[in-house]
Short mmCIF file of C-alpha atoms and ligand atoms in Angstrom, two decimals:
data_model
loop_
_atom_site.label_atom_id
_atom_site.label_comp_id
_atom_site.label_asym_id
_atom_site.label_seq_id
_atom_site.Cartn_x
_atom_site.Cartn_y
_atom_site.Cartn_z
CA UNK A 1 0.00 0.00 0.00
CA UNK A 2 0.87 3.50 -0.48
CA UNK A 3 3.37 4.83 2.36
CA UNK A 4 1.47 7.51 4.70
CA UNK A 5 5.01 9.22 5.72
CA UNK A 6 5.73 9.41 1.95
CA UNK A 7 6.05 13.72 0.92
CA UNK A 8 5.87 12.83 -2.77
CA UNK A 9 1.56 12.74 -3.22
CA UNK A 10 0.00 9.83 -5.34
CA UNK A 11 -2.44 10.77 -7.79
CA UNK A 12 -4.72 7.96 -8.54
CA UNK A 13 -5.26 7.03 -11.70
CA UNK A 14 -8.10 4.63 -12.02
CA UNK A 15 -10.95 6.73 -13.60
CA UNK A 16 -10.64 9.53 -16.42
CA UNK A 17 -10.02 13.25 -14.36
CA UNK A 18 -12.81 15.40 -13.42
CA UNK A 19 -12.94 18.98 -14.72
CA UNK A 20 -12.21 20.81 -17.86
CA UNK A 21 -9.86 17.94 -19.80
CA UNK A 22 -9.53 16.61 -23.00
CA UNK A 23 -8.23 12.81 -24.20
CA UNK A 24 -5.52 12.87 -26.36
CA UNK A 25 -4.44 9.09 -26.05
CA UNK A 26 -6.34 6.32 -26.23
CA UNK A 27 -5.05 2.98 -24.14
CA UNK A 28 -5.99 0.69 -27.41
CA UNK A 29 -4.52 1.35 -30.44
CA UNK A 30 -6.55 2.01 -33.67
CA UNK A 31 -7.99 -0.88 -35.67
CA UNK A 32 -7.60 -2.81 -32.54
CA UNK A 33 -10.40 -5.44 -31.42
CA UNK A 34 -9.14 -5.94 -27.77
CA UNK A 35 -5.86 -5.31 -25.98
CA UNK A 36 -5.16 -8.11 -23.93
CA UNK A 37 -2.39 -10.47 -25.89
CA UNK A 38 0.10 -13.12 -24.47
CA UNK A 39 2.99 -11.47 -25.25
CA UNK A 40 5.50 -10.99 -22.74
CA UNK A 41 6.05 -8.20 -20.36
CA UNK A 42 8.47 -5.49 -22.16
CA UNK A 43 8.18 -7.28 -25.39
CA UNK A 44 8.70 -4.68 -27.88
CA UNK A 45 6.51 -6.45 -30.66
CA UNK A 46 3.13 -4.12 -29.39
CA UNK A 47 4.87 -1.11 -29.34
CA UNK A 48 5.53 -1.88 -33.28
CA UNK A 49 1.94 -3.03 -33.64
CA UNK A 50 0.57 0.15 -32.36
CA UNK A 51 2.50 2.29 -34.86
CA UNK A 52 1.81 -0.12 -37.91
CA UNK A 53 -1.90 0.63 -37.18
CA UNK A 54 -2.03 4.24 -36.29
CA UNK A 55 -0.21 4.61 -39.65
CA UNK A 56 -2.76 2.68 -41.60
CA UNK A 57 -5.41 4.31 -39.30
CA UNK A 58 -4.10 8.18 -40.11
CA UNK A 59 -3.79 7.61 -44.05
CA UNK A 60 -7.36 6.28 -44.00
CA UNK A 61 -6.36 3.06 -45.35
CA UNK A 62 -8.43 0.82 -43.03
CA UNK A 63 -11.19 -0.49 -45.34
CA UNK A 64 -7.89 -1.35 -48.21
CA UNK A 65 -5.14 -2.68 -45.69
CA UNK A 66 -4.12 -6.24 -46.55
CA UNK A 67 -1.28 -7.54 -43.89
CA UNK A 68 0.40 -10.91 -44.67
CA UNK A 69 1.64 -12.41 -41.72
CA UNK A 70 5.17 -14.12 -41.16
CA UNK A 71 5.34 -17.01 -38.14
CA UNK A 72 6.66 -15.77 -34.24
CA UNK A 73 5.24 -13.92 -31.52
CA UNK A 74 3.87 -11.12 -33.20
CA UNK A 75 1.16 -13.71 -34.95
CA UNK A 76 -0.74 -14.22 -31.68
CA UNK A 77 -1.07 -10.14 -32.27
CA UNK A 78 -3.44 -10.59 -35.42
CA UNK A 79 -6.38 -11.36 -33.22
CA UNK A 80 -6.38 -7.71 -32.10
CA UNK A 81 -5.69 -6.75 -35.32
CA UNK A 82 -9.31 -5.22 -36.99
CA UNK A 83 -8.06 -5.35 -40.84
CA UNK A 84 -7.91 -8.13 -43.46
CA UNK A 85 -5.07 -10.43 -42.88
CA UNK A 86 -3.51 -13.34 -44.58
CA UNK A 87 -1.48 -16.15 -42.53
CA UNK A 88 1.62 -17.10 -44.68
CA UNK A 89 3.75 -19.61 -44.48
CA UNK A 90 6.91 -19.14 -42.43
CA UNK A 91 8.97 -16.85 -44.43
CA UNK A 92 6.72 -16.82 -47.57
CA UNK A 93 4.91 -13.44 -46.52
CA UNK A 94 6.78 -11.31 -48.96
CA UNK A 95 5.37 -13.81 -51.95
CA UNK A 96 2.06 -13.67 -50.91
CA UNK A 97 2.26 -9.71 -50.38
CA UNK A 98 3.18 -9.95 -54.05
CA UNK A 99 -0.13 -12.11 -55.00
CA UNK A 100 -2.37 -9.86 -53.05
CA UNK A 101 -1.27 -6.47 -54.63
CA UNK A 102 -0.78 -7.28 -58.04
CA UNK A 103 -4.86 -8.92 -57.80
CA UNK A 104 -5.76 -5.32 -55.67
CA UNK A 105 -3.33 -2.85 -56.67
CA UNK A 106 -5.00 -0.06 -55.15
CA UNK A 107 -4.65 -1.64 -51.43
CA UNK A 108 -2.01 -1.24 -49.31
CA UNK A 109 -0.36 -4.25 -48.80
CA UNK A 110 2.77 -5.17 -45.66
CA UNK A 111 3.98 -7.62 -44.36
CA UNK A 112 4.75 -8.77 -40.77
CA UNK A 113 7.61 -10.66 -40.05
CA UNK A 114 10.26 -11.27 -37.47
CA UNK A 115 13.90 -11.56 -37.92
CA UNK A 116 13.94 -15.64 -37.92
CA UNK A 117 10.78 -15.90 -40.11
CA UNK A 118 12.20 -13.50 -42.64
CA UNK A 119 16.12 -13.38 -42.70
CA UNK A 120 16.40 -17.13 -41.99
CA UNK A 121 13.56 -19.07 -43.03
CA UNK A 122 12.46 -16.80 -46.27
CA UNK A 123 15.40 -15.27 -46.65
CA UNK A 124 15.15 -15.49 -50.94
CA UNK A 125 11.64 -14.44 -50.67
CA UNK A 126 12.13 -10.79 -49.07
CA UNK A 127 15.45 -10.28 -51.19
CA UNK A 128 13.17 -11.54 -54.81
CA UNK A 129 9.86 -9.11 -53.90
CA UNK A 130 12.64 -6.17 -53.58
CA UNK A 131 14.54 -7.34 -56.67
CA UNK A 132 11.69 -7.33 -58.53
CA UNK A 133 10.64 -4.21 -57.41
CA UNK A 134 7.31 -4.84 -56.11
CA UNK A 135 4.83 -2.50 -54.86
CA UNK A 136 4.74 -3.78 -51.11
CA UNK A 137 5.98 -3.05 -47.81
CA UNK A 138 7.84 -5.11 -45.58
CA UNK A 139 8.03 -4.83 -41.81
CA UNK A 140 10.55 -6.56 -39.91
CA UNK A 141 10.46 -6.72 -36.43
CA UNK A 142 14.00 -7.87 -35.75
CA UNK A 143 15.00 -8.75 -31.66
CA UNK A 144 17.92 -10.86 -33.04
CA UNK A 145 16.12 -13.94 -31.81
CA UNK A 146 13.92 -17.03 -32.87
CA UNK A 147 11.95 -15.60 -29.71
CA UNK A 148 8.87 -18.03 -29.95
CA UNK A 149 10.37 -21.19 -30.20
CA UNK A 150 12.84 -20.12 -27.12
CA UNK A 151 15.51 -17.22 -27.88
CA UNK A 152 17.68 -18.89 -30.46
CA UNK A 153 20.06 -17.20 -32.53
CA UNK A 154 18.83 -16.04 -36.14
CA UNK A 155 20.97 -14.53 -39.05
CA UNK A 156 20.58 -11.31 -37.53
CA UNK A 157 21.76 -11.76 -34.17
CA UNK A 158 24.99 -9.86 -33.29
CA UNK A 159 28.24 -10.85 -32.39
CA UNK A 160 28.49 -11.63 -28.62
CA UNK A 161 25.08 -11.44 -28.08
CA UNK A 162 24.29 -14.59 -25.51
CA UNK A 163 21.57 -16.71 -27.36
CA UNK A 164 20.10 -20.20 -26.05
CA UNK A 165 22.09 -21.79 -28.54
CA UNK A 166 25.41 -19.32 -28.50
CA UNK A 167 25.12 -18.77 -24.36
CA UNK A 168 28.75 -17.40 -24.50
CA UNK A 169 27.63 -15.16 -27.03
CA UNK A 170 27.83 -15.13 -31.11
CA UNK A 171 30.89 -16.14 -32.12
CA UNK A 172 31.97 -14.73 -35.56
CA UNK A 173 34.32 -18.13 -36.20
CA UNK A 174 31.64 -20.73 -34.72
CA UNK A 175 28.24 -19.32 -36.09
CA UNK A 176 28.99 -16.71 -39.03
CA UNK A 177 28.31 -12.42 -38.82
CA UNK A 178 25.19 -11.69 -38.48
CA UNK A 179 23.06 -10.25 -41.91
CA UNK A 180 22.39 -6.24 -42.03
CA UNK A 181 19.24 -7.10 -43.92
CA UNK A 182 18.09 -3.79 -43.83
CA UNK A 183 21.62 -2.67 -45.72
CA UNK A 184 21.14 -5.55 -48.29
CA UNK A 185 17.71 -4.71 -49.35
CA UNK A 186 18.57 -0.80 -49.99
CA UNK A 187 21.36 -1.79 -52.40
CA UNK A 188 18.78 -3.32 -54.18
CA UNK A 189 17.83 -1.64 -57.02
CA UNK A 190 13.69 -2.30 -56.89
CA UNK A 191 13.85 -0.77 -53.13
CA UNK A 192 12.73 2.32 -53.28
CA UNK A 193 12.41 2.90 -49.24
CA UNK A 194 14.45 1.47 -47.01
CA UNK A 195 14.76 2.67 -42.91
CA UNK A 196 15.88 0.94 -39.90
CA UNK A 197 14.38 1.79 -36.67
CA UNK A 198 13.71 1.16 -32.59
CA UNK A 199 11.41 1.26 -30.19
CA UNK A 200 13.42 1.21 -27.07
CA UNK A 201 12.24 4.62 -26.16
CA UNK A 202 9.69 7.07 -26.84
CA UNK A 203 11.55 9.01 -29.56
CA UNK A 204 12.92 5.81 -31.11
CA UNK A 205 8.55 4.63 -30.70
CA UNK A 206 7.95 8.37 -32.65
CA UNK A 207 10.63 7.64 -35.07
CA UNK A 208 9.39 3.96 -36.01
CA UNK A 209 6.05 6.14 -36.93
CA UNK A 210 7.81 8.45 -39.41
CA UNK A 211 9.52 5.75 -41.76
CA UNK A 212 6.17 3.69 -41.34
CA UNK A 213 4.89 6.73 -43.10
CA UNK A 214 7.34 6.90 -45.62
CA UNK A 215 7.42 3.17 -46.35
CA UNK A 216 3.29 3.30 -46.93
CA UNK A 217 3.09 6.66 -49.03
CA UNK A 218 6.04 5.09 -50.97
CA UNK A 219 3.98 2.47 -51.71
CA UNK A 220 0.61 4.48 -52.81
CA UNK A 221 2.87 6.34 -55.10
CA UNK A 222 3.83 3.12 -56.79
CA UNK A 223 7.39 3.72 -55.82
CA UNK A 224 8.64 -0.21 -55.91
CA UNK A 225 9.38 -2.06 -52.71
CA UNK A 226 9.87 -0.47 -49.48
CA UNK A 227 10.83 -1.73 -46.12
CA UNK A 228 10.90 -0.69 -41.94
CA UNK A 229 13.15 -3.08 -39.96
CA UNK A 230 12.11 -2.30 -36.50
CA UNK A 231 14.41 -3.28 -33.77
CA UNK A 232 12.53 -4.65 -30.72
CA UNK A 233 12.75 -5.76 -27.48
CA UNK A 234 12.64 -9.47 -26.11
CA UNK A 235 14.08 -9.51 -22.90
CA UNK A 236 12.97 -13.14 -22.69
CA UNK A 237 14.73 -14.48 -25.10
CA UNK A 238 17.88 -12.45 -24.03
CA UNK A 239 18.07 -13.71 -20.34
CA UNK A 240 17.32 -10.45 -19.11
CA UNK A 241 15.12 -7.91 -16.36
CA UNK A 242 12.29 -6.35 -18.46
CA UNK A 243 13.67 -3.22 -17.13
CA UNK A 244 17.24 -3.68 -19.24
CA UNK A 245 15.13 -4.30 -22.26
CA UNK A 246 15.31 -1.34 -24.06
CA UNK A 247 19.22 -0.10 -23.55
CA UNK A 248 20.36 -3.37 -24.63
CA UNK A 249 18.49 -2.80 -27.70
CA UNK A 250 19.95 0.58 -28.22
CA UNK A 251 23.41 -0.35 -27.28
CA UNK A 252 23.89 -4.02 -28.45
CA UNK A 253 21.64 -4.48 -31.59
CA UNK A 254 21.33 -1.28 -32.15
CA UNK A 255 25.10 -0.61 -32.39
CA UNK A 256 25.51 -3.18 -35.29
CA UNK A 257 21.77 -2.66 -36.86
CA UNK A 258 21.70 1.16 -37.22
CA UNK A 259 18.69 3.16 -36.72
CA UNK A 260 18.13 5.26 -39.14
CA UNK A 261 17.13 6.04 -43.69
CA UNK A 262 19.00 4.09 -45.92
CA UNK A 263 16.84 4.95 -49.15
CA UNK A 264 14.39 7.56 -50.25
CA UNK A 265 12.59 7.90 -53.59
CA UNK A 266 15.07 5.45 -54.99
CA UNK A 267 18.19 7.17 -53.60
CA UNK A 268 20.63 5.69 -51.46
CA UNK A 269 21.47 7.83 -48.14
CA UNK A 270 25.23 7.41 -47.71
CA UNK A 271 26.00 7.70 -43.88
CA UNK B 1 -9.88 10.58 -9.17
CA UNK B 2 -7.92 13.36 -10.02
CA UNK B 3 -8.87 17.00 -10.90
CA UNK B 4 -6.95 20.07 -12.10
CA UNK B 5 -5.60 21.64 -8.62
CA UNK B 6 -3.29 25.21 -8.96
CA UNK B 7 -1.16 24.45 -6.12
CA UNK B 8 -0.61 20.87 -6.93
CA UNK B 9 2.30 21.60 -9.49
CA UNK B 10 3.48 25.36 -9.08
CA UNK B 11 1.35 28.22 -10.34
CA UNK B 12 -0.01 26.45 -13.27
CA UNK B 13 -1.52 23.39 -11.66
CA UNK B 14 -1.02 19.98 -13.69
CA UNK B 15 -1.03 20.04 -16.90
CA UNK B 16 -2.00 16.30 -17.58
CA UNK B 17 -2.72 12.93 -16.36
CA UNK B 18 -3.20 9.81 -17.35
CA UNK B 19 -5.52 6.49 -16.45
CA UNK B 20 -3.66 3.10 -15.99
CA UNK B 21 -5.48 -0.13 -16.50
CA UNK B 22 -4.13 -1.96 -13.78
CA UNK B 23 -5.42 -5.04 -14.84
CA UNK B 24 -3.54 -5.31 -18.12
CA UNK B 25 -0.43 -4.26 -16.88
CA UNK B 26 2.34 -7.06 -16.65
CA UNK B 27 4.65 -5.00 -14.21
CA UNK B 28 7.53 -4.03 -17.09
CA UNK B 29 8.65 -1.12 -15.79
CA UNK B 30 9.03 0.37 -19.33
CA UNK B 31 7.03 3.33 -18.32
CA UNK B 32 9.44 4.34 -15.41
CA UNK B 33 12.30 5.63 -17.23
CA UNK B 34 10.10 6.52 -20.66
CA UNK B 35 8.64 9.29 -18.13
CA UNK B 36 9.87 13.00 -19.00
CA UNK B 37 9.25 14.99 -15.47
CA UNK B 38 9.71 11.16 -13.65
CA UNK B 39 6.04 11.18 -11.88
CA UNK B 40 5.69 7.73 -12.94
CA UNK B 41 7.41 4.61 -9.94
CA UNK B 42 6.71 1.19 -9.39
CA UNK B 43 4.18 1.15 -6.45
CA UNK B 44 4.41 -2.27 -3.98
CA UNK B 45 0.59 -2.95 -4.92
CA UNK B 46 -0.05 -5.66 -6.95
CA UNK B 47 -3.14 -6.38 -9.59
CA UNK B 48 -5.09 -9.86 -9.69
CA UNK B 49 -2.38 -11.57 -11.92
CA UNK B 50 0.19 -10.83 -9.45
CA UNK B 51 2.36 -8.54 -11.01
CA UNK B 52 3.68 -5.00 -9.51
CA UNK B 53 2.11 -1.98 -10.60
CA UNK B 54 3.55 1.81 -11.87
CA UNK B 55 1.77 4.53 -9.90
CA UNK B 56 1.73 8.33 -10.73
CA UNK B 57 2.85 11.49 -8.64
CA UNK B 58 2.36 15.06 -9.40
CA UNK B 59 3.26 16.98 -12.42
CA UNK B 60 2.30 14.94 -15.26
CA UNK B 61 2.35 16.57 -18.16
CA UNK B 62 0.43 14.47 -20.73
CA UNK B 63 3.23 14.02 -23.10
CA UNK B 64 2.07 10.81 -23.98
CA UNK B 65 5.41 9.22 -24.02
CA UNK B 66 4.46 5.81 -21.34
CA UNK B 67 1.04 5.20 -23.78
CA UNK B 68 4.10 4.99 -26.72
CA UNK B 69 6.31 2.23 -24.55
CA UNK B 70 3.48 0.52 -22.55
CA UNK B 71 3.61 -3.20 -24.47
CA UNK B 72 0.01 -3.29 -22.76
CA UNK B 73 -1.97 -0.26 -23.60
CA UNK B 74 -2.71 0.50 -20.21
CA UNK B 75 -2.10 4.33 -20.85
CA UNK B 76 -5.12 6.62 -21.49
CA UNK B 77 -3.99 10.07 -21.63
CA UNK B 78 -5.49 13.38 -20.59
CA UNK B 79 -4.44 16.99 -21.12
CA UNK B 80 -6.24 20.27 -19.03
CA UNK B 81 -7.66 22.40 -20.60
CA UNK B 82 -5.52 25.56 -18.69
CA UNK B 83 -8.02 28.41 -19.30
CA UNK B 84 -11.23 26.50 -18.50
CA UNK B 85 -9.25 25.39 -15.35
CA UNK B 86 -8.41 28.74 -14.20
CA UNK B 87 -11.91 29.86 -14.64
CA UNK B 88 -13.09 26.63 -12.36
C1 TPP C 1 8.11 -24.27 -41.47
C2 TPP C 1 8.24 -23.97 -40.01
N1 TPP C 1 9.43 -24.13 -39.38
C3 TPP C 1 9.57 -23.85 -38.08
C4 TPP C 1 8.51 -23.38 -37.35
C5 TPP C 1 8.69 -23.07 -35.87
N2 TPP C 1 8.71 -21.65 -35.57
C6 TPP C 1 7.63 -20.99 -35.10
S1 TPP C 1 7.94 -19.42 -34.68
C7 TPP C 1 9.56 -19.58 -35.09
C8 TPP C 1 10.53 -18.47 -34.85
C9 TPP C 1 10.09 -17.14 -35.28
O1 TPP C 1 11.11 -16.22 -35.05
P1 TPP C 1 10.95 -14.72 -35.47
O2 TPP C 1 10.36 -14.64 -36.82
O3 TPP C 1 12.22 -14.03 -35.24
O4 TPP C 1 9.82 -14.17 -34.48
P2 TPP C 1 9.86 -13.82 -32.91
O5 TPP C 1 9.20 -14.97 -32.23
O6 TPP C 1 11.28 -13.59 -32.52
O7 TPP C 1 9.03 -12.59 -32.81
C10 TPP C 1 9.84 -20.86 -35.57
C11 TPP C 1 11.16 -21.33 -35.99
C12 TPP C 1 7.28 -23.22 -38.02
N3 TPP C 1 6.19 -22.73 -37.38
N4 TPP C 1 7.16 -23.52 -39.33
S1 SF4 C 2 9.67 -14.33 -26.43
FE1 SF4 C 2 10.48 -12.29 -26.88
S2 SF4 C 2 9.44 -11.65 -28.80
FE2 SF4 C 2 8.28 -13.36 -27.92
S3 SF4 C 2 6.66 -12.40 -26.68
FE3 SF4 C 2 8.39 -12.87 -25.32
S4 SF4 C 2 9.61 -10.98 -25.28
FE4 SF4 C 2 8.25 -10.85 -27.08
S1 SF4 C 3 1.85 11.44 -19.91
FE1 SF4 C 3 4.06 11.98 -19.90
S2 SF4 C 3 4.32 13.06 -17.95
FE2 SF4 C 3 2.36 11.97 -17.78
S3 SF4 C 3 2.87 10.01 -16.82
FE3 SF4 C 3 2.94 9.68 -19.04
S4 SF4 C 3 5.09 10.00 -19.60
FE4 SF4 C 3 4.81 10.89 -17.55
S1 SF4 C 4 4.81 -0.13 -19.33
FE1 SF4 C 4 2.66 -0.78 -19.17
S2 SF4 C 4 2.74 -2.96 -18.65
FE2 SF4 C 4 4.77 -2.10 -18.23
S3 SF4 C 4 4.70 -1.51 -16.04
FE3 SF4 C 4 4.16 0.33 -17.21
S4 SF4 C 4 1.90 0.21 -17.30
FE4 SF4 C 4 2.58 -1.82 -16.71
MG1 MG C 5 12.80 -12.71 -33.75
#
């Protein structure tokens, strides 16, 4: 209970305040049909979610969203999810992106994938769709782990970083560098978006929003291929305190996956 | 609940505040440190799935920036409205 000797007052905070107010955040996202999922606490995966759909949401694209959906955690998300979704195959989400919009091409069409679903298990399928230039986005969310089947490492994992099956950490001589897909994709030349982001804070949540912007508009302009890797938090599947989440994203896969826009309009960004 | 009080934060009175569902939260913590003016701790109270819950102190601002880490969607977020406040 809350300490009577404590100065500092507590404000309570289970009913909406009385007097002159106005909401300016709702608790659900939009497009949502409930909020309760399974994830785990500080799982970054939601915090993506939430900007994927307040995107769709803001650009009025609700009624002609089409998500194709990779295999991992963020799957159990799609029941929240209140717009038309196809389940792909693991890895195959980029191929089936490519059905949907050339059959609709005035829909907007992502995908949803995670860093073992696309980078490892489809790994031809997302670098084809941006070879050939087609008119889809797709979102990675990358945590650097096969977090649903139990914190493995993937292709994108980073050196050192403890895994279940590298627990001394990623070993460049045992288990190979880890795959900047987000670099490989903008050197294609049928990308024409590519950004990189993170959600381990509020700015890096605000900054996810922007490219999610870019990617879509990209995409209604009829662009090519464009792409948000989204770096996110699985403290699970990295051994760690929910709390020590979000730096080690910033400082560990963040270090080697950097945040930021690799290609606009067709143009590389040279850092 | 909470209303708009002048002396609560300096002159101005808060600015914002927010509602937490307690019973979605899973205790991260993510909203601690995501807090601008740090009015948001981990209380020792507990909701019915057991885990700890974030409480708020004065001077919240409604910046919005724990609704943008919560993994949960707890946050619901309110600004005041200053001149109908000072008129109250
Ligand atoms: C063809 C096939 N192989 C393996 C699996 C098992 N499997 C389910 S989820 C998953 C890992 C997904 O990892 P990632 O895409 O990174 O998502 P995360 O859980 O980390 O969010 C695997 C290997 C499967 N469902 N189908
Ligand atoms: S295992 Fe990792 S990615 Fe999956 S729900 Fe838990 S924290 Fe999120
Ligand atoms: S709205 Fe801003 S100031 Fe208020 S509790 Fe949330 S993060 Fe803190
Ligand atoms: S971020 Fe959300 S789930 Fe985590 S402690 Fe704060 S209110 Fe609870
Ligand atoms: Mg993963």
């Amino acid at each position: 209970m809350t300490d009577p000797n404590d100065p500092l007052r507590v404000i309570p905070t289970d009913a909406p305040p009385i007097g002159a107010c106005r909401k300016t955040g709702d608790s659900l996202p939009p497009l949502t049909l409930m909020g309760e999922h399974d994830l785990c606490p500080g799982c970054g995966e939601p915090l993506a979610l939430r900007q994927i759909l307040d995107a769709i949401d803001a650009m009025d694209m609700a009624q002609r969203a089409i998500g194709t959906i990779g295999i991992g955690c963020y799957t159990a998300l799609t029941s929240l999810m209140d717009i038309d979704l196809i389940q792909a195959l693991h890895g195959r989400a980029p191929s089936v992106a490519t059905g949907a919009k050339r059959m609709r091409p005035e829909t907007l069409v992502f995908t949803l994938q995670g860093d073992g679903d696309m980078v490892n298990e489809g790994l031809q399928e997302v670098i084809h769709t941006a070879a050939r230039g087609e008119n889809v986005t797709c979102i990675l969310l990358n945590n650097g782990v096969f977090g649903e089947t139990g914190g493995h490492m993937t292709a994108t994992t980073v050196l050192g970083q403890r895994t279940k099956n590298s627990i001394e950490g990623r070993d460049a001589g045992e288990h190979g560098f880890p795959i900047l897909i987000g670099d490989l994709l903008a050197r294609l030349e049928g990308t024409a978006y590519c950004a990189r982001a993170s959600v381990h804070d509020a700015k890096g949540v605000a900054r996810t929003r922007r490219f999610l912007d870019r990617a879509f508009e990209s995409q209604m302009k009829g662009q090519g291929f464009s792409f948000v890797e989204i770096l996110t938090m699985c403290p699970t599947g990295w051994f760690l305190p929910t709390a020590e989440g979000p730096d080690y994203l910033d400082q560990e896969l963040g270090a080697i996956h950097e945040v930021g826009e690799l290609k606009k309009d067709g143009v590389l960004i040279e850092s | 609940m909470s209303a708009p009080s002048t002396e609560a934060n300096g002159k101005r009175g808060p600015r914002g505040t927010v509602v937490i569902d307690a019973e979605r939260c899973k205790g991260c913590e993510l909203c601690i440190p995501a807090c601008p003016p740090e009015v948001l701790r981990m209380s020792s109270n507990r909701n019915a799935s057991g885990y700890l819950l974030p409480e708020l102190l004065e001077g919240c601002t409604g910046c919005g920036a724990c609704l943008m880490v919560c993994p949960d969607f707890c946050f619901e977020v309110y600004r005041f409205d200053p001149k109908a406040a000072e008129g109250a």
